[in-house]
Coordinates of N, CA and C in Angstrom, one line a residue:
M1 N -9.4 26.5 -21.9 CA -8.0 26.6 -21.5 C -7.7 28.1 -21.6
T2 N -7.0 28.6 -20.5 CA -6.6 30.0 -20.5 C -5.2 30.1 -21.1
P3 N -5.0 31.2 -21.8 CA -3.7 31.5 -22.5 C -2.7 31.8 -21.4
Q4 N -1.5 31.3 -21.6 CA -0.4 31.6 -20.7 C 0.8 32.2 -21.5
T5 N 1.5 33.0 -20.9 CA 2.7 33.6 -21.5 C 3.8 32.5 -21.6
P6 N 4.7 32.5 -22.6 CA 5.7 31.5 -22.7 C 6.6 31.4 -21.4
A7 N 6.8 32.5 -20.7 CA 7.6 32.5 -19.5 C 7.0 31.6 -18.4
R8 N 5.7 31.5 -18.4 CA 5.0 30.8 -17.4 C 4.7 29.3 -17.7
I9 N 5.1 28.8 -18.9 CA 4.9 27.4 -19.2 C 6.0 26.6 -18.6
A10 N 5.5 25.6 -17.9 CA 6.4 24.7 -17.2 C 7.0 23.6 -18.2
E11 N 8.2 23.2 -17.9 CA 8.8 22.2 -18.8 C 8.4 20.8 -18.4
S12 N 7.8 20.6 -17.2 CA 7.3 19.3 -16.7 C 6.2 19.6 -15.8
H13 N 5.5 18.5 -15.5 CA 4.4 18.5 -14.6 C 4.4 17.2 -13.8
Q14 N 4.1 17.3 -12.5 CA 4.1 16.1 -11.7 C 3.1 16.3 -10.6
E15 N 2.2 15.3 -10.4 CA 1.2 15.4 -9.3 C 0.8 14.0 -8.9
R16 N 0.5 13.8 -7.7 CA 0.0 12.6 -7.2 C -1.5 12.7 -6.8
L17 N -2.3 11.9 -7.3 CA -3.7 12.0 -7.1 C -4.1 11.2 -5.8
G18 N -3.8 11.7 -4.7 CA -4.0 11.1 -3.4 C -5.5 11.1 -3.0
L19 N -5.8 10.3 -2.0 CA -7.1 10.3 -1.4 C -7.3 11.5 -0.5
P20 N -8.6 12.0 -0.4 CA -8.8 13.1 0.5 C -8.7 12.6 1.9
W21 N -8.6 13.5 2.8 CA -8.3 13.1 4.2 C -9.5 12.3 4.8
W22 N -10.7 12.6 4.4 CA -11.9 11.9 5.0 C -12.0 10.5 4.5
A23 N -11.3 10.1 3.5 CA -11.4 8.7 3.0 C -10.7 7.7 4.0
W24 N -9.7 8.1 4.7 CA -9.0 7.3 5.6 C -9.9 6.9 6.8
P25 N -10.5 7.9 7.5 CA -11.4 7.5 8.6 C -12.6 6.8 8.1
A26 N -13.1 7.1 6.9 CA -14.3 6.4 6.4 C -13.9 5.0 6.1
G27 N -12.8 4.7 5.6 CA -12.4 3.3 5.3 C -12.2 2.5 6.6
L28 N -11.6 3.2 7.6 CA -11.4 2.5 8.9 C -12.8 2.2 9.5
L29 N -13.7 3.2 9.4 CA -15.1 3.0 10.0 C -15.8 1.8 9.3
V30 N -15.7 1.7 8.0 CA -16.3 0.6 7.3 C -15.7 -0.7 7.7
G31 N -14.3 -0.8 7.9 CA -13.7 -2.0 8.4 C -14.1 -2.3 9.8
A32 N -14.3 -1.3 10.6 CA -14.7 -1.6 12.0 C -16.2 -2.1 12.0
I33 N -17.0 -1.5 11.2 CA -18.4 -2.0 11.1 C -18.5 -3.4 10.7
I34 N -17.7 -3.8 9.7 CA -17.7 -5.2 9.2 C -17.2 -6.1 10.3
A35 N -16.1 -5.7 10.9 CA -15.5 -6.5 12.0 C -16.5 -6.7 13.2
T36 N -17.3 -5.6 13.5 CA -18.3 -5.8 14.5 C -19.4 -6.8 14.1
E37 N -19.8 -6.7 12.9 CA -20.8 -7.6 12.4 C -20.3 -9.1 12.4
L38 N -19.1 -9.3 12.1 CA -18.5 -10.6 12.2 C -18.4 -11.1 13.6
S39 N -17.9 -10.2 14.5 CA -17.7 -10.7 15.9 C -19.1 -11.0 16.5
L40 N -20.1 -10.3 16.1 CA -21.5 -10.5 16.7 C -22.2 -11.7 16.0
G41 N -21.8 -11.9 14.8 CA -22.6 -12.9 14.0 C -22.0 -14.3 14.0
V42 N -20.7 -14.4 14.3 CA -20.0 -15.7 14.3 C -19.8 -16.2 15.8
P43 N -20.6 -17.1 16.3 CA -20.3 -17.6 17.7 C -19.0 -18.4 17.8
G44 N -18.4 -18.2 18.9 CA -17.2 -18.9 19.1 C -15.9 -18.3 18.6
M45 N -16.0 -17.2 17.9 CA -14.8 -16.5 17.4 C -14.4 -15.5 18.4
S46 N -13.1 -15.3 18.6 CA -12.6 -14.3 19.5 C -13.1 -12.9 19.0
G47 N -13.4 -12.1 20.0 CA -13.9 -10.8 19.7 C -12.9 -9.8 19.0
W48 N -11.7 -10.0 19.3 CA -10.6 -9.1 18.7 C -10.1 -9.6 17.3
L49 N -10.4 -10.8 17.0 CA -9.8 -11.3 15.7 C -10.3 -10.6 14.4
P50 N -11.6 -10.3 14.3 CA -12.0 -9.6 13.1 C -11.4 -8.2 13.0
Y51 N -11.3 -7.5 14.1 CA -10.7 -6.2 14.1 C -9.2 -6.3 13.7
A52 N -8.5 -7.3 14.3 CA -7.1 -7.4 14.0 C -6.8 -7.7 12.5
V53 N -7.8 -8.3 11.8 CA -7.6 -8.7 10.4 C -8.2 -7.6 9.5
L54 N -9.4 -7.1 9.8 CA -10.1 -6.2 8.9 C -9.6 -4.7 8.9
L55 N -9.2 -4.2 10.1 CA -8.7 -2.9 10.1 C -7.4 -2.7 9.3
P56 N -6.4 -3.5 9.5 CA -5.2 -3.4 8.6 C -5.6 -3.7 7.1
L57 N -6.5 -4.6 6.9 CA -6.9 -4.9 5.5 C -7.6 -3.7 4.8
S58 N -8.4 -2.9 5.6 CA -9.0 -1.7 5.0 C -7.9 -0.7 4.7
V59 N -6.9 -0.5 5.5 CA -5.8 0.4 5.2 C -5.1 -0.1 3.9
L60 N -4.8 -1.4 3.9 CA -4.1 -1.9 2.7 C -4.9 -1.7 1.4
L61 N -6.2 -1.7 1.5 CA -7.0 -1.5 0.3 C -7.1 0.0 -0.1
L62 N -6.9 0.9 0.8 CA -6.9 2.3 0.5 C -5.6 2.8 0.0
V63 N -4.5 2.2 0.3 CA -3.1 2.7 -0.1 C -3.0 2.8 -1.6
P64 N -3.3 1.8 -2.4 CA -3.1 1.9 -3.8 C -4.0 3.0 -4.5
L65 N -5.1 3.3 -3.9 CA -6.0 4.4 -4.5 C -5.3 5.7 -4.4
G66 N -4.4 6.0 -3.5 CA -3.8 7.3 -3.4 C -2.4 7.3 -4.0
R67 N -2.0 6.4 -4.8 CA -0.6 6.3 -5.3 C -0.6 6.7 -6.8
L68 N -1.6 7.1 -7.4 CA -1.6 7.3 -8.8 C -0.8 8.6 -9.1
R69 N 0.1 8.5 -10.1 CA 0.9 9.7 -10.5 C 0.6 10.1 -11.9
V70 N 0.5 11.4 -12.1 CA 0.3 12.0 -13.4 C 1.5 12.9 -13.6
E71 N 2.2 12.7 -14.7 CA 3.4 13.5 -14.9 C 3.7 13.7 -16.4
V72 N 4.4 14.7 -16.7 CA 4.9 15.0 -18.0 C 6.4 15.2 -17.9
R73 N 7.2 14.2 -18.5 CA 8.7 14.3 -18.5 C 9.2 13.4 -19.5
D74 N 10.4 13.7 -19.9 CA 11.2 12.9 -20.9 C 10.4 12.6 -22.2
G75 N 9.7 13.6 -22.6 CA 9.0 13.5 -23.9 C 7.7 12.6 -23.8
E76 N 7.2 12.4 -22.6 CA 6.1 11.5 -22.5 C 5.1 12.1 -21.5
F77 N 3.8 11.7 -21.7 CA 2.8 12.0 -20.7 C 2.5 10.7 -20.0
R78 N 2.8 10.6 -18.7 CA 2.6 9.4 -18.0 C 1.5 9.5 -17.0
V79 N 0.7 8.5 -17.0 CA -0.4 8.3 -16.1 C -0.3 6.9 -15.5
D80 N 0.2 6.8 -14.3 CA 0.4 5.5 -13.7 C 1.4 4.7 -14.6
D81 N 0.9 3.6 -15.1 CA 1.8 2.8 -16.0 C 1.6 3.2 -17.5
A82 N 0.6 3.9 -17.9 CA 0.4 4.3 -19.3 C 1.3 5.4 -19.7
R83 N 1.8 5.3 -20.9 CA 2.7 6.3 -21.4 C 2.3 6.8 -22.8
L84 N 2.3 8.1 -23.0 CA 1.8 8.6 -24.3 C 2.9 9.6 -24.8
P85 N 3.5 9.3 -26.0 CA 4.5 10.3 -26.5 C 3.8 11.6 -26.8
L86 N 4.5 12.7 -26.5 CA 4.0 14.0 -26.7 C 3.7 14.4 -28.1
G87 N 4.4 13.7 -29.1 CA 4.2 14.0 -30.5 C 2.9 13.6 -31.1
V88 N 2.1 12.8 -30.4 CA 0.8 12.4 -30.9 C -0.4 13.3 -30.4
I89 N 0.0 14.2 -29.5 CA -1.1 15.0 -28.9 C -1.4 16.2 -29.8
T90 N -2.6 16.4 -30.2 CA -3.0 17.5 -31.0 C -3.6 18.7 -30.3
D91 N -4.3 18.4 -29.2 CA -4.9 19.5 -28.4 C -5.2 18.9 -27.0
V92 N -5.3 19.8 -26.1 CA -5.6 19.5 -24.7 C -6.7 20.5 -24.2
V93 N -7.7 19.9 -23.6 CA -8.8 20.8 -23.1 C -8.9 20.6 -21.5
A94 N -8.8 21.7 -20.8 CA -9.0 21.6 -19.3 C -10.5 21.6 -19.1
L95 N -10.9 20.6 -18.3 CA -12.3 20.4 -18.0 C -12.6 20.7 -16.5
D96 N -13.7 21.4 -16.4 CA -14.2 21.6 -15.0 C -15.1 20.4 -14.7
A97 N -15.8 20.4 -13.6 CA -16.7 19.3 -13.2 C -17.7 19.0 -14.2
A98 N -18.4 20.0 -14.7 CA -19.4 19.8 -15.7 C -18.9 19.2 -17.0
G99 N -17.7 19.7 -17.4 CA -17.1 19.2 -18.6 C -16.6 17.8 -18.5
K100 N -16.1 17.5 -17.3 CA -15.7 16.1 -17.0 C -16.9 15.2 -17.1
R101 N -18.0 15.6 -16.5 CA -19.2 14.8 -16.5 C -19.7 14.6 -17.9
E102 N -19.6 15.6 -18.8 CA -20.0 15.5 -20.2 C -19.1 14.6 -21.0
A103 N -17.8 14.7 -20.7 CA -16.8 13.9 -21.5 C -16.9 12.4 -21.1
L104 N -17.3 12.1 -19.9 CA -17.4 10.7 -19.4 C -18.9 10.2 -19.4
G105 N -19.8 11.0 -19.9 CA -21.2 10.7 -19.9 C -21.7 9.7 -21.0
V106 N -22.9 9.8 -21.3 CA -23.5 8.9 -22.3 C -22.9 9.0 -23.6
G107 N -22.5 10.2 -24.1 CA -21.9 10.3 -25.4 C -20.4 10.0 -25.5
A108 N -19.8 9.5 -24.4 CA -18.4 9.2 -24.4 C -18.0 8.2 -25.5
H109 N -16.8 8.3 -26.0 CA -16.3 7.4 -27.0 C -15.9 6.1 -26.3
P110 N -16.3 4.9 -26.8 CA -16.0 3.6 -26.2 C -14.5 3.3 -26.2
Y111 N -13.7 3.9 -27.1 CA -12.3 3.6 -27.1 C -11.4 4.6 -26.3
A112 N -12.1 5.5 -25.7 CA -11.3 6.5 -25.0 C -10.6 5.9 -23.8
F113 N -9.4 6.4 -23.5 CA -8.6 6.0 -22.3 C -9.0 6.9 -21.2
V114 N -9.5 6.3 -20.1 CA -10.0 7.1 -19.0 C -9.3 6.7 -17.7
V115 N -8.8 7.6 -17.0 CA -8.3 7.4 -15.6 C -8.9 8.6 -14.8
Q116 N -9.9 8.2 -14.1 CA -10.6 9.3 -13.3 C -10.8 8.9 -11.9
R117 N -10.7 9.8 -11.0 CA -10.9 9.7 -9.6 C -12.2 10.5 -9.2
P118 N -13.2 9.8 -8.7 CA -14.4 10.5 -8.4 C -14.3 11.7 -7.4
W119 N -13.3 11.6 -6.5 CA -13.1 12.7 -5.5 C -12.4 13.9 -6.1
I120 N -12.0 13.8 -7.4 CA -11.3 15.0 -8.0 C -12.3 15.5 -9.1
G121 N -12.7 16.7 -9.0 CA -13.8 17.2 -9.9 C -13.3 17.6 -11.3
T122 N -12.0 18.0 -11.4 CA -11.5 18.5 -12.7 C -10.7 17.5 -13.4
A123 N -10.5 17.7 -14.7 CA -9.7 16.7 -15.5 C -9.2 17.5 -16.7
V124 N -8.4 16.7 -17.6 CA -8.0 17.2 -18.9 C -8.5 16.2 -19.9
Q125 N -8.8 16.7 -21.1 CA -9.1 15.8 -22.2 C -8.0 16.0 -23.2
V126 N -7.2 14.9 -23.5 CA -6.1 15.0 -24.4 C -6.5 14.4 -25.7
L127 N -6.6 15.2 -26.8 CA -7.0 14.7 -28.1 C -5.7 14.2 -28.8
L128 N -5.9 13.1 -29.5 CA -4.7 12.4 -30.1 C -4.9 12.3 -31.6
D129 N -3.7 12.2 -32.3 CA -3.7 11.9 -33.7 C -2.6 10.9 -33.9
D130 N -3.0 9.6 -33.8 CA -2.0 8.5 -33.9 C -2.7 7.5 -34.8
P131 N -2.3 7.4 -36.1 CA -2.9 6.4 -37.0 C -2.8 5.0 -36.5
A132 N -1.8 4.7 -35.8 CA -1.6 3.3 -35.3 C -2.4 2.9 -34.1
D133 N -3.1 3.9 -33.5 CA -3.8 3.7 -32.3 C -5.3 4.1 -32.4
P134 N -6.3 3.3 -32.1 CA -7.7 3.7 -32.3 C -8.2 4.6 -31.2
T135 N -7.4 4.9 -30.2 CA -7.8 5.7 -29.0 C -8.0 7.2 -29.5
P136 N -9.2 7.8 -29.4 CA -9.3 9.1 -29.9 C -8.8 10.2 -28.9
F137 N -9.0 9.9 -27.6 CA -8.5 10.9 -26.6 C -8.4 10.2 -25.3
W138 N -7.7 10.9 -24.4 CA -7.5 10.5 -23.0 C -8.3 11.5 -22.1
V139 N -9.0 11.0 -21.1 CA -9.5 11.8 -20.1 C -8.9 11.4 -18.7
I140 N -8.2 12.4 -18.1 CA -7.4 12.1 -17.0 C -7.8 13.1 -15.9
S141 N -8.1 12.6 -14.7 CA -8.3 13.5 -13.5 C -7.1 14.2 -13.1
T142 N -7.2 15.5 -12.7 CA -6.1 16.2 -12.2 C -6.7 17.4 -11.4
R143 N -5.9 17.8 -10.4 CA -6.3 18.9 -9.5 C -5.9 20.2 -10.1
R144 N -5.0 20.2 -11.1 CA -4.5 21.4 -11.7 C -4.6 21.3 -13.3
P145 N -5.9 21.3 -13.8 CA -6.1 21.1 -15.2 C -5.5 22.1 -16.1
V146 N -5.6 23.4 -15.8 CA -5.0 24.4 -16.6 C -3.5 24.3 -16.8
E147 N -2.9 24.1 -15.6 CA -1.4 24.0 -15.7 C -1.0 22.7 -16.5
L148 N -1.7 21.6 -16.3 CA -1.3 20.4 -17.1 C -1.6 20.6 -18.5
A149 N -2.8 21.2 -18.9 CA -3.1 21.4 -20.3 C -2.1 22.3 -20.9
T150 N -1.7 23.4 -20.3 CA -0.8 24.3 -20.9 C 0.6 23.7 -21.1
T151 N 1.0 22.9 -20.1 CA 2.3 22.2 -20.3 C 2.2 21.2 -21.4
L152 N 1.2 20.4 -21.5 CA 1.0 19.4 -22.6 C 1.0 20.1 -24.0
V153 N 0.2 21.1 -24.1 CA 0.1 21.8 -25.4 C 1.5 22.4 -25.8
A154 N 2.1 23.0 -24.9 CA 3.4 23.7 -25.3 C 4.5 22.6 -25.7
L155 N 4.6 21.6 -24.9 CA 5.6 20.6 -25.1 C 5.2 19.7 -26.3
S156 N 4.0 19.5 -26.6 CA 3.6 18.7 -27.8 C 3.8 19.5 -29.0
R157 N 3.6 20.8 -29.0 CA 3.9 21.6 -30.2 C 5.4 21.7 -30.4
R158 N 6.1 21.8 -29.4 CA 7.6 21.8 -29.6 C 8.1 20.4 -30.1
E159 N 7.5 19.3 -29.6 CA 7.8 18.0 -30.1 C 7.5 17.8 -31.6
R160 N 6.3 18.3 -32.0 CA 5.8 18.2 -33.4 C 6.7 19.1 -34.3
A161 N 7.1 20.2 -33.8 CA 7.9 21.1 -34.6 C 9.3 20.4 -34.8
G162 N 9.8 19.7 -33.8 CA 11.1 19.0 -33.9 C 11.0 17.8 -34.9
Q163 N 9.8 17.2 -35.0 CA 9.6 16.1 -35.9 C 9.4 16.6 -37.3
D164 N 8.8 17.7 -37.5 CA 8.6 18.2 -38.9 C 9.9 18.7 -39.5
S165 N 10.9 19.2 -38.7 CA 12.1 19.7 -39.3 C 13.2 18.7 -39.5

């Protein structure tokens, strides 16, 4: 993680982990190939019916993959439906592609909370200190790992300082 001056620390972070542009044509191509196979393989079926069903279905399957939100606001770190109070965060590490691969590899902790998107190479590892929860850390994909890590560290330190006093 790179050090930031206090003036550059954001009070919140918000990003949407959308699909890359090439996933949409690739998804439609897969739907078209399956529709072609069905129209050629099932005698007596109208030629247009598999296309009318499978092309919209392929789009409907891709839409939820691009709707994941990662945000820090209202004293919480939110990843889709999961919420983590900032007071239990002890440290945050910004991971490049190699660090993400190592954090999610063979030596990964089985209780870790992981939300990763394979088309996003970078991530953050959020280390936790919560006696009521066995989860040791979160690994979350993000396109701006340094910015997210800096925001989480600053806000969690502020939250912990407010709890101690």
